[in-house]
mmCIF file of C-alpha atoms in Angstrom:
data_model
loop_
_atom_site.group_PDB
_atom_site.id
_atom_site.type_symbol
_atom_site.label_atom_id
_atom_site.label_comp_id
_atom_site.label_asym_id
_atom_site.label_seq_id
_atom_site.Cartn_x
_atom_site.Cartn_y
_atom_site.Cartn_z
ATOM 1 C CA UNK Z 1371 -25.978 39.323 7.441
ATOM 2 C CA UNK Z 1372 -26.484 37.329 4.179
ATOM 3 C CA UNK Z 1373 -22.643 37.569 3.960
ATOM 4 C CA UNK Z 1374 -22.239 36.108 7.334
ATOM 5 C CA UNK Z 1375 -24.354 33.491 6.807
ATOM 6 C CA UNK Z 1376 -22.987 32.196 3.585
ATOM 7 C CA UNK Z 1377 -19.493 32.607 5.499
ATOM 8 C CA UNK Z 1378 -21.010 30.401 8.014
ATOM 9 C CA UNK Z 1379 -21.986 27.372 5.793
ATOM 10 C CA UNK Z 1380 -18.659 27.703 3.777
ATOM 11 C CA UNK Z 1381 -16.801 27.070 6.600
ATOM 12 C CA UNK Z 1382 -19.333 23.967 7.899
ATOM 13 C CA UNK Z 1383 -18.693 22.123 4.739
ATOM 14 C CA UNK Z 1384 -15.420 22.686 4.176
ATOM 15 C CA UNK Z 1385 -14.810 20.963 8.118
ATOM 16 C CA UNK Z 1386 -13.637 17.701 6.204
ATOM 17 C CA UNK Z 1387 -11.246 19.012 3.819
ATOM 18 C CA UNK Z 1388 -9.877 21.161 6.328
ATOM 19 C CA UNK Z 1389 -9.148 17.940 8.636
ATOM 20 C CA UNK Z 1390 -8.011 16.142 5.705
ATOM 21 C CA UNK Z 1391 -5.228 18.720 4.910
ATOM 22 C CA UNK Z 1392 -4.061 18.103 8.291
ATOM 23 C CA UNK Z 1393 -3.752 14.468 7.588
ATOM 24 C CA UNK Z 1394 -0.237 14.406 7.169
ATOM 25 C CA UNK Z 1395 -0.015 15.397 11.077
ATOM 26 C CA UNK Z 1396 -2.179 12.985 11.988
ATOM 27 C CA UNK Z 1397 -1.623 8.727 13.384
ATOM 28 C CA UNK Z 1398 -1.848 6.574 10.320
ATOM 29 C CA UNK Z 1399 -2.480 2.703 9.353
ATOM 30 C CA UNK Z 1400 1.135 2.745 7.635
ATOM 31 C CA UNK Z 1401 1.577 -0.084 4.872
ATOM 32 C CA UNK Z 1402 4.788 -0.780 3.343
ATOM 33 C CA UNK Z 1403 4.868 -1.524 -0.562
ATOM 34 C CA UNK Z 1404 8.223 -3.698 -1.816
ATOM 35 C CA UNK Z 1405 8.940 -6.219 -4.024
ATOM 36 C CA UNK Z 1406 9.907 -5.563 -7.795
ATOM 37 C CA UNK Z 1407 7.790 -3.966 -10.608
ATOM 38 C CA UNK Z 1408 4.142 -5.284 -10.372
ATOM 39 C CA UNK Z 1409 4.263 -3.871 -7.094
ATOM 40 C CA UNK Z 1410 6.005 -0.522 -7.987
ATOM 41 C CA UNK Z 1411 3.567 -0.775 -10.847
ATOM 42 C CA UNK Z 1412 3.963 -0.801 -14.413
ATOM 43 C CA UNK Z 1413 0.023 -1.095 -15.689
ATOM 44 C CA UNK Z 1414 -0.723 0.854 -18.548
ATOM 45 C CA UNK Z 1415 3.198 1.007 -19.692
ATOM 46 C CA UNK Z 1416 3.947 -0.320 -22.859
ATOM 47 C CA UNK Z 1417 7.035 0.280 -24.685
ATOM 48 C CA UNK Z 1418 8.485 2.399 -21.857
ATOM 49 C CA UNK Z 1419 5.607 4.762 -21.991
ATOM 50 C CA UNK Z 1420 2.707 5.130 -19.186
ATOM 51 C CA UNK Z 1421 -0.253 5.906 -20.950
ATOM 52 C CA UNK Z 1422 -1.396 8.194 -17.756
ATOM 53 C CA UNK Z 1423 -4.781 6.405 -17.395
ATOM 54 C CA UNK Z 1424 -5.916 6.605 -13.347
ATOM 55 C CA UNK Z 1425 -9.361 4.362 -12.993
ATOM 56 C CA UNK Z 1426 -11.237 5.799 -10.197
ATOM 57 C CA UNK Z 1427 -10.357 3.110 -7.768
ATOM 58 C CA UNK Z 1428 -6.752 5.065 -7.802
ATOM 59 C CA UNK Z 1429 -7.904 8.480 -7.427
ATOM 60 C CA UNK Z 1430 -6.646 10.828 -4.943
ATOM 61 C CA UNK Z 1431 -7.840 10.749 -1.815
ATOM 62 C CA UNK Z 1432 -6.567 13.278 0.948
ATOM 63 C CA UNK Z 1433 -6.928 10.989 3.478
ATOM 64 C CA UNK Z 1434 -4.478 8.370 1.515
ATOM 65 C CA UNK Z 1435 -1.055 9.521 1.827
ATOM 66 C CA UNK Z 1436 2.198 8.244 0.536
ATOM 67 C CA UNK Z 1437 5.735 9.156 1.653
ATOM 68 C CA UNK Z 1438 7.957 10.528 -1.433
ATOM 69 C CA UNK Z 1439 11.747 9.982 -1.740
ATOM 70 C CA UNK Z 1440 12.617 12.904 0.150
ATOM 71 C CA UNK Z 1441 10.539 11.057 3.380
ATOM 72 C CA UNK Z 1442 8.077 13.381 3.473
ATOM 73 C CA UNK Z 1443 4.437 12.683 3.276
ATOM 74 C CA UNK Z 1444 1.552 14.007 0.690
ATOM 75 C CA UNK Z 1445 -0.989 13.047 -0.967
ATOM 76 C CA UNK Z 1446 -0.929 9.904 -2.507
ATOM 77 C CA UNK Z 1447 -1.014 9.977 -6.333
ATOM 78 C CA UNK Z 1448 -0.405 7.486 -9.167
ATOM 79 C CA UNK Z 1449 2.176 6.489 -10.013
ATOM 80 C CA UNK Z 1450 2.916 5.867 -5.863
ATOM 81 C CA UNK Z 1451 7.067 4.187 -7.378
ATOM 82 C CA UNK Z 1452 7.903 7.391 -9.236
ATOM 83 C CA UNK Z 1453 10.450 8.978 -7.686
ATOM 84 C CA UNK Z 1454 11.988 5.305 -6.475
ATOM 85 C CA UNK Z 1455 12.084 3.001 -8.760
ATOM 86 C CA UNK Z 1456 13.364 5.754 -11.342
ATOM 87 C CA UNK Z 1457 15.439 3.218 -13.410
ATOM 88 C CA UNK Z 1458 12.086 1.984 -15.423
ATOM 89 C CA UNK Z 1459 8.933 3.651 -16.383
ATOM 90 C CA UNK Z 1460 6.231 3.515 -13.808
ATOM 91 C CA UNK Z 1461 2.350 3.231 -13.987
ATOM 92 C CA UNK Z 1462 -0.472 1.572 -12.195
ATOM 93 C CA UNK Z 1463 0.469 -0.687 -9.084
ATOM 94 C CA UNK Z 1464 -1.638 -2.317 -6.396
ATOM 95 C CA UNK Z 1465 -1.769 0.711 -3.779
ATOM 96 C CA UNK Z 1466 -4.202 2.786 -4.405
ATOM 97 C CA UNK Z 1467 -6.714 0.250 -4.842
ATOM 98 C CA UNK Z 1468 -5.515 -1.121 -1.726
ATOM 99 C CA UNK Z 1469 -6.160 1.451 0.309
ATOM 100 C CA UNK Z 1470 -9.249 3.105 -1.219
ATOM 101 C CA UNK Z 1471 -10.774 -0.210 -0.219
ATOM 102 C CA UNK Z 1472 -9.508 -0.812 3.071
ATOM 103 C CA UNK Z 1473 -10.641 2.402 4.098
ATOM 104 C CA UNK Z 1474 -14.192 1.336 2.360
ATOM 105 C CA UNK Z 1475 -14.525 -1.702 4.458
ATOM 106 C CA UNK Z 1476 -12.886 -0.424 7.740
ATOM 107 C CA UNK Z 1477 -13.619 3.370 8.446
ATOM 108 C CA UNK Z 1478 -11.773 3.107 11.460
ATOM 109 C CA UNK Z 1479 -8.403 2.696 9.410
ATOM 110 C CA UNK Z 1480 -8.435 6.558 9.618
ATOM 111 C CA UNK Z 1481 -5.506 8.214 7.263
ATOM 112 C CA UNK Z 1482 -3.669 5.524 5.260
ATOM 113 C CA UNK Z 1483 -0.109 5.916 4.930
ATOM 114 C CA UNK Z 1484 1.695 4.295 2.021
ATOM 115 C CA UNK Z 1485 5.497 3.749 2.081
ATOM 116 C CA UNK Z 1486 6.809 2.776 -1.808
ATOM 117 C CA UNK Z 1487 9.605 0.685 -1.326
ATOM 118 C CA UNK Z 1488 9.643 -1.980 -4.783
ATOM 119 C CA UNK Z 1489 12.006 -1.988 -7.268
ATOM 120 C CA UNK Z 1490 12.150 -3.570 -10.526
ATOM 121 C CA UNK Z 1491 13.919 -6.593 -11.576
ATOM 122 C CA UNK Z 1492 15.071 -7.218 -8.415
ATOM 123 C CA UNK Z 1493 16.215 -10.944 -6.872
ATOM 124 C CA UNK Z 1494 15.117 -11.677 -3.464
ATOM 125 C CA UNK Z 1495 19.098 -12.076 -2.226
ATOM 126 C CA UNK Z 1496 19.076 -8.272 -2.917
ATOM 127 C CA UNK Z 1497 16.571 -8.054 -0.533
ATOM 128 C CA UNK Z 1498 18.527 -9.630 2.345
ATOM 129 C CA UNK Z 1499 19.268 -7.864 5.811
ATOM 130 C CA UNK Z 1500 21.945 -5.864 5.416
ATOM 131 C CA UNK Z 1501 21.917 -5.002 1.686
ATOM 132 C CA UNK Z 1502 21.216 -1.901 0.380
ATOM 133 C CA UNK Z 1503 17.333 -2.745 -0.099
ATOM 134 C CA UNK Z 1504 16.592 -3.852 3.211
ATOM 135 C CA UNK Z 1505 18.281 -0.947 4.875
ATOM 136 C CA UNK Z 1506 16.355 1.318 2.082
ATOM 137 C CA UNK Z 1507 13.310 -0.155 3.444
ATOM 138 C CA UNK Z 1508 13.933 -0.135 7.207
ATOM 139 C CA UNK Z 1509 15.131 3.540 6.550
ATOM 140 C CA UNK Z 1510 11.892 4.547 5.204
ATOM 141 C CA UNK Z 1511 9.789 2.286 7.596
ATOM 142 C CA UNK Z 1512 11.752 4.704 10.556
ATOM 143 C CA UNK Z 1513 10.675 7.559 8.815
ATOM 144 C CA UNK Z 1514 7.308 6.906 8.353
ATOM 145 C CA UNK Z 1515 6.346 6.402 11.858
ATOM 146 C CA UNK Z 1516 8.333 9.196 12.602
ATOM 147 C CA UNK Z 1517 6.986 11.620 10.492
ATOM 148 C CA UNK Z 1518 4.197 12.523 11.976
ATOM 149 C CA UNK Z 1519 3.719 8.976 13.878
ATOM 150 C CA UNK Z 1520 1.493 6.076 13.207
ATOM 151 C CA UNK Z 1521 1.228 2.432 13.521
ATOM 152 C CA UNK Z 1522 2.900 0.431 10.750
ATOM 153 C CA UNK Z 1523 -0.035 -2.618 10.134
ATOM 154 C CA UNK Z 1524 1.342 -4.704 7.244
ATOM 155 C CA UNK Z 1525 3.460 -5.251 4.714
ATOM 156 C CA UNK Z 1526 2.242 -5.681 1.076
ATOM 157 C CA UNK Z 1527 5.034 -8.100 -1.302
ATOM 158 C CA UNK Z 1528 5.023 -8.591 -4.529
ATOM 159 C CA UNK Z 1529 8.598 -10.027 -5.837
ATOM 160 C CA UNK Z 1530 10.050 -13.431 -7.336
ATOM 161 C CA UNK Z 1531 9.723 -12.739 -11.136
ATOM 162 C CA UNK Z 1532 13.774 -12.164 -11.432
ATOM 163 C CA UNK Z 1533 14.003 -15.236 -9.086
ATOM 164 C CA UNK Z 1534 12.902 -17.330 -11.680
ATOM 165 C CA UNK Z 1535 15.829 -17.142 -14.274
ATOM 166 C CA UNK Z 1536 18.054 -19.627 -12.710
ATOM 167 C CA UNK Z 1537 17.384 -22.814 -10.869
ATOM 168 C CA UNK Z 1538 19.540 -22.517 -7.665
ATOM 169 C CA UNK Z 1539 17.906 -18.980 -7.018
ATOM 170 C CA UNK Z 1540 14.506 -20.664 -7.506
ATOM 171 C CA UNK Z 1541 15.682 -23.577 -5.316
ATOM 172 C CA UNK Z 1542 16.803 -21.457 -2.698
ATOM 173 C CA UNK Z 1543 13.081 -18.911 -2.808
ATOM 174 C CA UNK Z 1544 11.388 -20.550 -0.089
ATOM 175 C CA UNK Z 1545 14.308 -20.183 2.541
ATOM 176 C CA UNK Z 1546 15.493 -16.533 1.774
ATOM 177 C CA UNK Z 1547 11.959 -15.725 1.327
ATOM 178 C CA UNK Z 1548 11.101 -17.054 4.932
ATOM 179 C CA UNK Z 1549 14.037 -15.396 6.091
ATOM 180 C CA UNK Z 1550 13.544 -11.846 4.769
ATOM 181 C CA UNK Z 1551 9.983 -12.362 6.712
ATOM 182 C CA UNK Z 1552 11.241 -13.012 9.793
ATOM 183 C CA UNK Z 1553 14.291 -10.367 10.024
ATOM 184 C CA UNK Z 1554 11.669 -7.924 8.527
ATOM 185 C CA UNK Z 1555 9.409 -8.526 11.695
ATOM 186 C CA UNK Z 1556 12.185 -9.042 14.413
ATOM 187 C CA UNK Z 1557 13.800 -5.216 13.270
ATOM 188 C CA UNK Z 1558 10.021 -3.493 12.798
ATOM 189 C CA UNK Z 1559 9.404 -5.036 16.551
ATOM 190 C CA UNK Z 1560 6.434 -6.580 15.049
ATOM 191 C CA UNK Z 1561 6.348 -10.554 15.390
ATOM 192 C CA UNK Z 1562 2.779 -10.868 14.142
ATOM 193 C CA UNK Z 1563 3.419 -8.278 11.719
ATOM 194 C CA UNK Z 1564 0.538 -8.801 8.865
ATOM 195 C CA UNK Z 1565 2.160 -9.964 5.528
ATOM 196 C CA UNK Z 1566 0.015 -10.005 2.382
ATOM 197 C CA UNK Z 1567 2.045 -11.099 -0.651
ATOM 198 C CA UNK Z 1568 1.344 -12.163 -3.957
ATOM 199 C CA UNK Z 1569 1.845 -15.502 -5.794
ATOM 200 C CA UNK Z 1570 3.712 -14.573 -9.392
ATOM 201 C CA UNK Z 1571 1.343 -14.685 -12.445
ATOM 202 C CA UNK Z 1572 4.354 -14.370 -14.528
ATOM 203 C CA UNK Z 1573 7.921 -14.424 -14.658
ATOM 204 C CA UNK Z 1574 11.585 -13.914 -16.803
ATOM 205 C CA UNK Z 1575 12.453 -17.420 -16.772
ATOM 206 C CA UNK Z 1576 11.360 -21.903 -16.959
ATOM 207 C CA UNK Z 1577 11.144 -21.683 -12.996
ATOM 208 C CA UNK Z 1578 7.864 -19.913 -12.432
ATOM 209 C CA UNK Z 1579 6.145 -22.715 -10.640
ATOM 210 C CA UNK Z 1580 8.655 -23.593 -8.701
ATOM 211 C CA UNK Z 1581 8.591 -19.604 -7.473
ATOM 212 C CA UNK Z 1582 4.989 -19.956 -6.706
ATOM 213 C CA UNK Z 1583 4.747 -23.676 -5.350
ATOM 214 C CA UNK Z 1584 7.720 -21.434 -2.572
ATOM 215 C CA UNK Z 1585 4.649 -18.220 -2.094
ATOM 216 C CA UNK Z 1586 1.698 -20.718 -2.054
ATOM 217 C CA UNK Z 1587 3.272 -23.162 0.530
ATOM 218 C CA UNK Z 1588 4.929 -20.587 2.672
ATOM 219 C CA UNK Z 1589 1.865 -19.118 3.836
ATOM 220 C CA UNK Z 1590 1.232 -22.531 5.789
ATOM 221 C CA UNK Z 1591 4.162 -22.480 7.990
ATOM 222 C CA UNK Z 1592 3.298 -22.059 11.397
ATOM 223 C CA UNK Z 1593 5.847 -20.200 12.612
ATOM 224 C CA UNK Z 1594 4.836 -17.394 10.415
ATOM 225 C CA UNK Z 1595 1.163 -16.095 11.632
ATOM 226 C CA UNK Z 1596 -0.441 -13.390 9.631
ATOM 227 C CA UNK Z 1597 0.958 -14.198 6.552
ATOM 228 C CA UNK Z 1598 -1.413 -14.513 3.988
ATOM 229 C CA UNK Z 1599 -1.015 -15.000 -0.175
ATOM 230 C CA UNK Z 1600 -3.367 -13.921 -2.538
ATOM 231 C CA UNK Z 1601 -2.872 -15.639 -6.128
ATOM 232 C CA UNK Z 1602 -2.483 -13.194 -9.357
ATOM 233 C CA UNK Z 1603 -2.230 -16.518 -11.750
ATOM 234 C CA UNK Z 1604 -4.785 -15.360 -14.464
ATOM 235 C CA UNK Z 1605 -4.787 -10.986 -14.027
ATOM 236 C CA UNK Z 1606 -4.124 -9.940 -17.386
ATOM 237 C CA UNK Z 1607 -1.049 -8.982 -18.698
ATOM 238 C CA UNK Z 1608 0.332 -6.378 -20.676
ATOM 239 C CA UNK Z 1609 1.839 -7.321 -23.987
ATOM 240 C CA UNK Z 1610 5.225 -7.887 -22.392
ATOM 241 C CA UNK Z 1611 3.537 -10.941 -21.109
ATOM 242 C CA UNK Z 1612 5.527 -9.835 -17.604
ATOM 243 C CA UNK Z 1613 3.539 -7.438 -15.963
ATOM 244 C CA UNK Z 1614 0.054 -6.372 -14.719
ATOM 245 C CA UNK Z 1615 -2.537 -4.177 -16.605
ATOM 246 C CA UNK Z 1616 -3.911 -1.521 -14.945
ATOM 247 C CA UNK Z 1617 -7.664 -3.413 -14.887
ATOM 248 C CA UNK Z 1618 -5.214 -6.374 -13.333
ATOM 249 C CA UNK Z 1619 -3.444 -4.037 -10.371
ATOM 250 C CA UNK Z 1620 -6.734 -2.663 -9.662
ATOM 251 C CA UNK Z 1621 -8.201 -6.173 -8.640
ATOM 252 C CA UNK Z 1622 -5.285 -6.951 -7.659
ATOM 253 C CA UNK Z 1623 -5.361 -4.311 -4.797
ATOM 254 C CA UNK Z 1624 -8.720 -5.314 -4.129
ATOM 255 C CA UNK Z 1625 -7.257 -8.963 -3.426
ATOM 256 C CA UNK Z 1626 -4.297 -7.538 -1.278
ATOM 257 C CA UNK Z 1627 -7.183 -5.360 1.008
ATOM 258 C CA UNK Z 1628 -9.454 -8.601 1.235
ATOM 259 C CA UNK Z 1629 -7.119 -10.411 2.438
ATOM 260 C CA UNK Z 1630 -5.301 -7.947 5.205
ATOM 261 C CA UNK Z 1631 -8.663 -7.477 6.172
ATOM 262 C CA UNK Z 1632 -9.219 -11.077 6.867
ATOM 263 C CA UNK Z 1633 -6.893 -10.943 9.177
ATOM 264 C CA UNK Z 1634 -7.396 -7.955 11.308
ATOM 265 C CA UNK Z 1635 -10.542 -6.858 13.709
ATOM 266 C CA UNK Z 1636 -11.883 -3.297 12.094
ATOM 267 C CA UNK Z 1637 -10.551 -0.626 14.196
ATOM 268 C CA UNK Z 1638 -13.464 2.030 15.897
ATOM 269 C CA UNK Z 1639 -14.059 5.410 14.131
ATOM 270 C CA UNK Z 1640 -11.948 7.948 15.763
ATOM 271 C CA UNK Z 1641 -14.205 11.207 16.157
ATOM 272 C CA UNK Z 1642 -12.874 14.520 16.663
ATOM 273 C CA UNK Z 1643 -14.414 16.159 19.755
ATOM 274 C CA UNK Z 1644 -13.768 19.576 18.475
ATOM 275 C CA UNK Z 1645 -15.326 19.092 15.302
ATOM 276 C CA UNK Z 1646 -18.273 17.665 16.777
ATOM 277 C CA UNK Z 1647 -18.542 21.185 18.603
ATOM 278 C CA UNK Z 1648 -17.558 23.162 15.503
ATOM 279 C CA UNK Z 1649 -20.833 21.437 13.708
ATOM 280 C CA UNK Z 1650 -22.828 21.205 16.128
ATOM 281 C CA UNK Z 1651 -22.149 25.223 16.572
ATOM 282 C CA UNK Z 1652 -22.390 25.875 12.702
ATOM 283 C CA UNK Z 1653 -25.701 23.907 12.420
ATOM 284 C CA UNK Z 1654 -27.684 25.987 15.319
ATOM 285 C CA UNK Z 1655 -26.499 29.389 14.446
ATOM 286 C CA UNK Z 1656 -27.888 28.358 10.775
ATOM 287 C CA UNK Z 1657 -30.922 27.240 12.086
ATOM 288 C CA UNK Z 1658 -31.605 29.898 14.110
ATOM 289 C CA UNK Z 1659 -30.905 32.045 11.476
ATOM 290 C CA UNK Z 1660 -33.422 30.357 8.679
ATOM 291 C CA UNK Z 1661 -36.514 29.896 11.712
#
């Protein structure tokens, strides 16, 4: 009986890990993650070399997924770019963060499913529809949703560092940029589609402010709703004076997830029925039991 019993309240607490192993089955609050490296992540890299540090606010979480190159999803784990942007060394980006707060603040988010898309050094022409990044991205947007289904709610952008190395390409930001927006949303089907992206806190070349002056002012065009920026101007760097620490990415995601949040309603906590039974049963056969 003693057996049975401890049988019994094994299999009560375990209930939530159990569910979460089946999160890759389940709807999720899909995200997309593209740009170049601070969004594929490079904090904690220095000289080619990821130092392996994961602060807390990046931990696993099963209910956080991410999908891999192969378009299959698992649990998310730092670094979320590794097996796509495999040209450069990849640490610490804004993701995890991201999400580990979102769900914080919104419960209702349910599983969180993040799609890496960002690679490094990239101009935003490369990003245009029809090249090979867009379709990379749509491609893996299609999958996600597929894959188990879900609800793709924003897209997280972080580029415009390479963009900054010549003056037409700087010039020329604010158009392409509003462009790539609004082919993104008209090909997801999503016209309101939340857009979180970041204003540069560094870049390769004289024309950083004229990159950000593009990011800050773009967000007040009317014809693009949702679109929010959040400003990384002052995260600290590493010591290639380009990219984010890891203590940087980490606020950084916090920024992203305050400001998606902003503008969405909080979504109501999905229950499972069956669960509810399953504890419900669990709890009264203990209780019995211990009276």
């Amino acid at each position: 009986m003693f057996l049975l019993i401890c049988i019994i309240i094994s299999a009560f607490f375990n209930l939530p890990s159990a569910a979460a192993g089946n999160a890759a089955a389940q709807p999720k609050s899909i995200f997309i993650l593209a740009g170049q490296s601070n969004m594929s992540g490079r904090g904690g890299v220095v000289n080619d070399t990821w130092d392996g540090v994961v602060p807390p606010q990046c931990s696993p979480d099963p209910m956080i997924l991410r999908l891999s190159a192969a378009a299959e999803w698992e649990e998310a784990r730092e670094p979320l770019h590794r097996d796509i942007d495999v040209e450069k060394t990849c640490g610490v980006g804004p993701g995890m963060p991201f999400a580990h707060l979102a769900r914080r603040r919104d419960p209702g988010i349910g599983v969180i499913g993040l799609v890496p898309c960002a690679i490094g050094g990239t101009n935003i022409s490369e990003w245009r529809r029809g090249g090979r990044l867009y379709r990379q991205l749509m491609a893996r947007a299609q999958a996600a949703v597929h894959g188990g289904g879900g609800l793709i709610r924003g897209l997280l952008w972080y580029q415009g560092e390479s963009d900054t190395t010549n003056h037409e390409d700087a010039r020329l930001y604010k158009r392409r940029l509003l462009r790539f927006f609004n082919d993104l949303r008209s090909d997801l089907l999503s016209p309101v589609l939340p857009v979180i992206q970041v204003a540069l806190a560094s870049g390769s070349g004289p024309y950083v402010d004229v990159i950000r002056k593009a990011q800050l002012e773009l967000e007040l065009e009317l014809e693009l709703p949702n679109l929010r920026c959040v400003d990384a101007r002052g995260l600290q760097l590493e010591p290639d004076g380009l990219h984010l620490s890891t203590r940087a990415q980490v606020r950084l995601g916090h920024m992203l997830a305050d400001a998606f949040l902003g503008i969405t309603a909080p979504l109501p906590v999905q229950s499972s029925g069956a669960n509810k039974r399953c504890n419900s049963f669990f709890l009264d056969l203990f209780f019995r039991w211990i009276r």
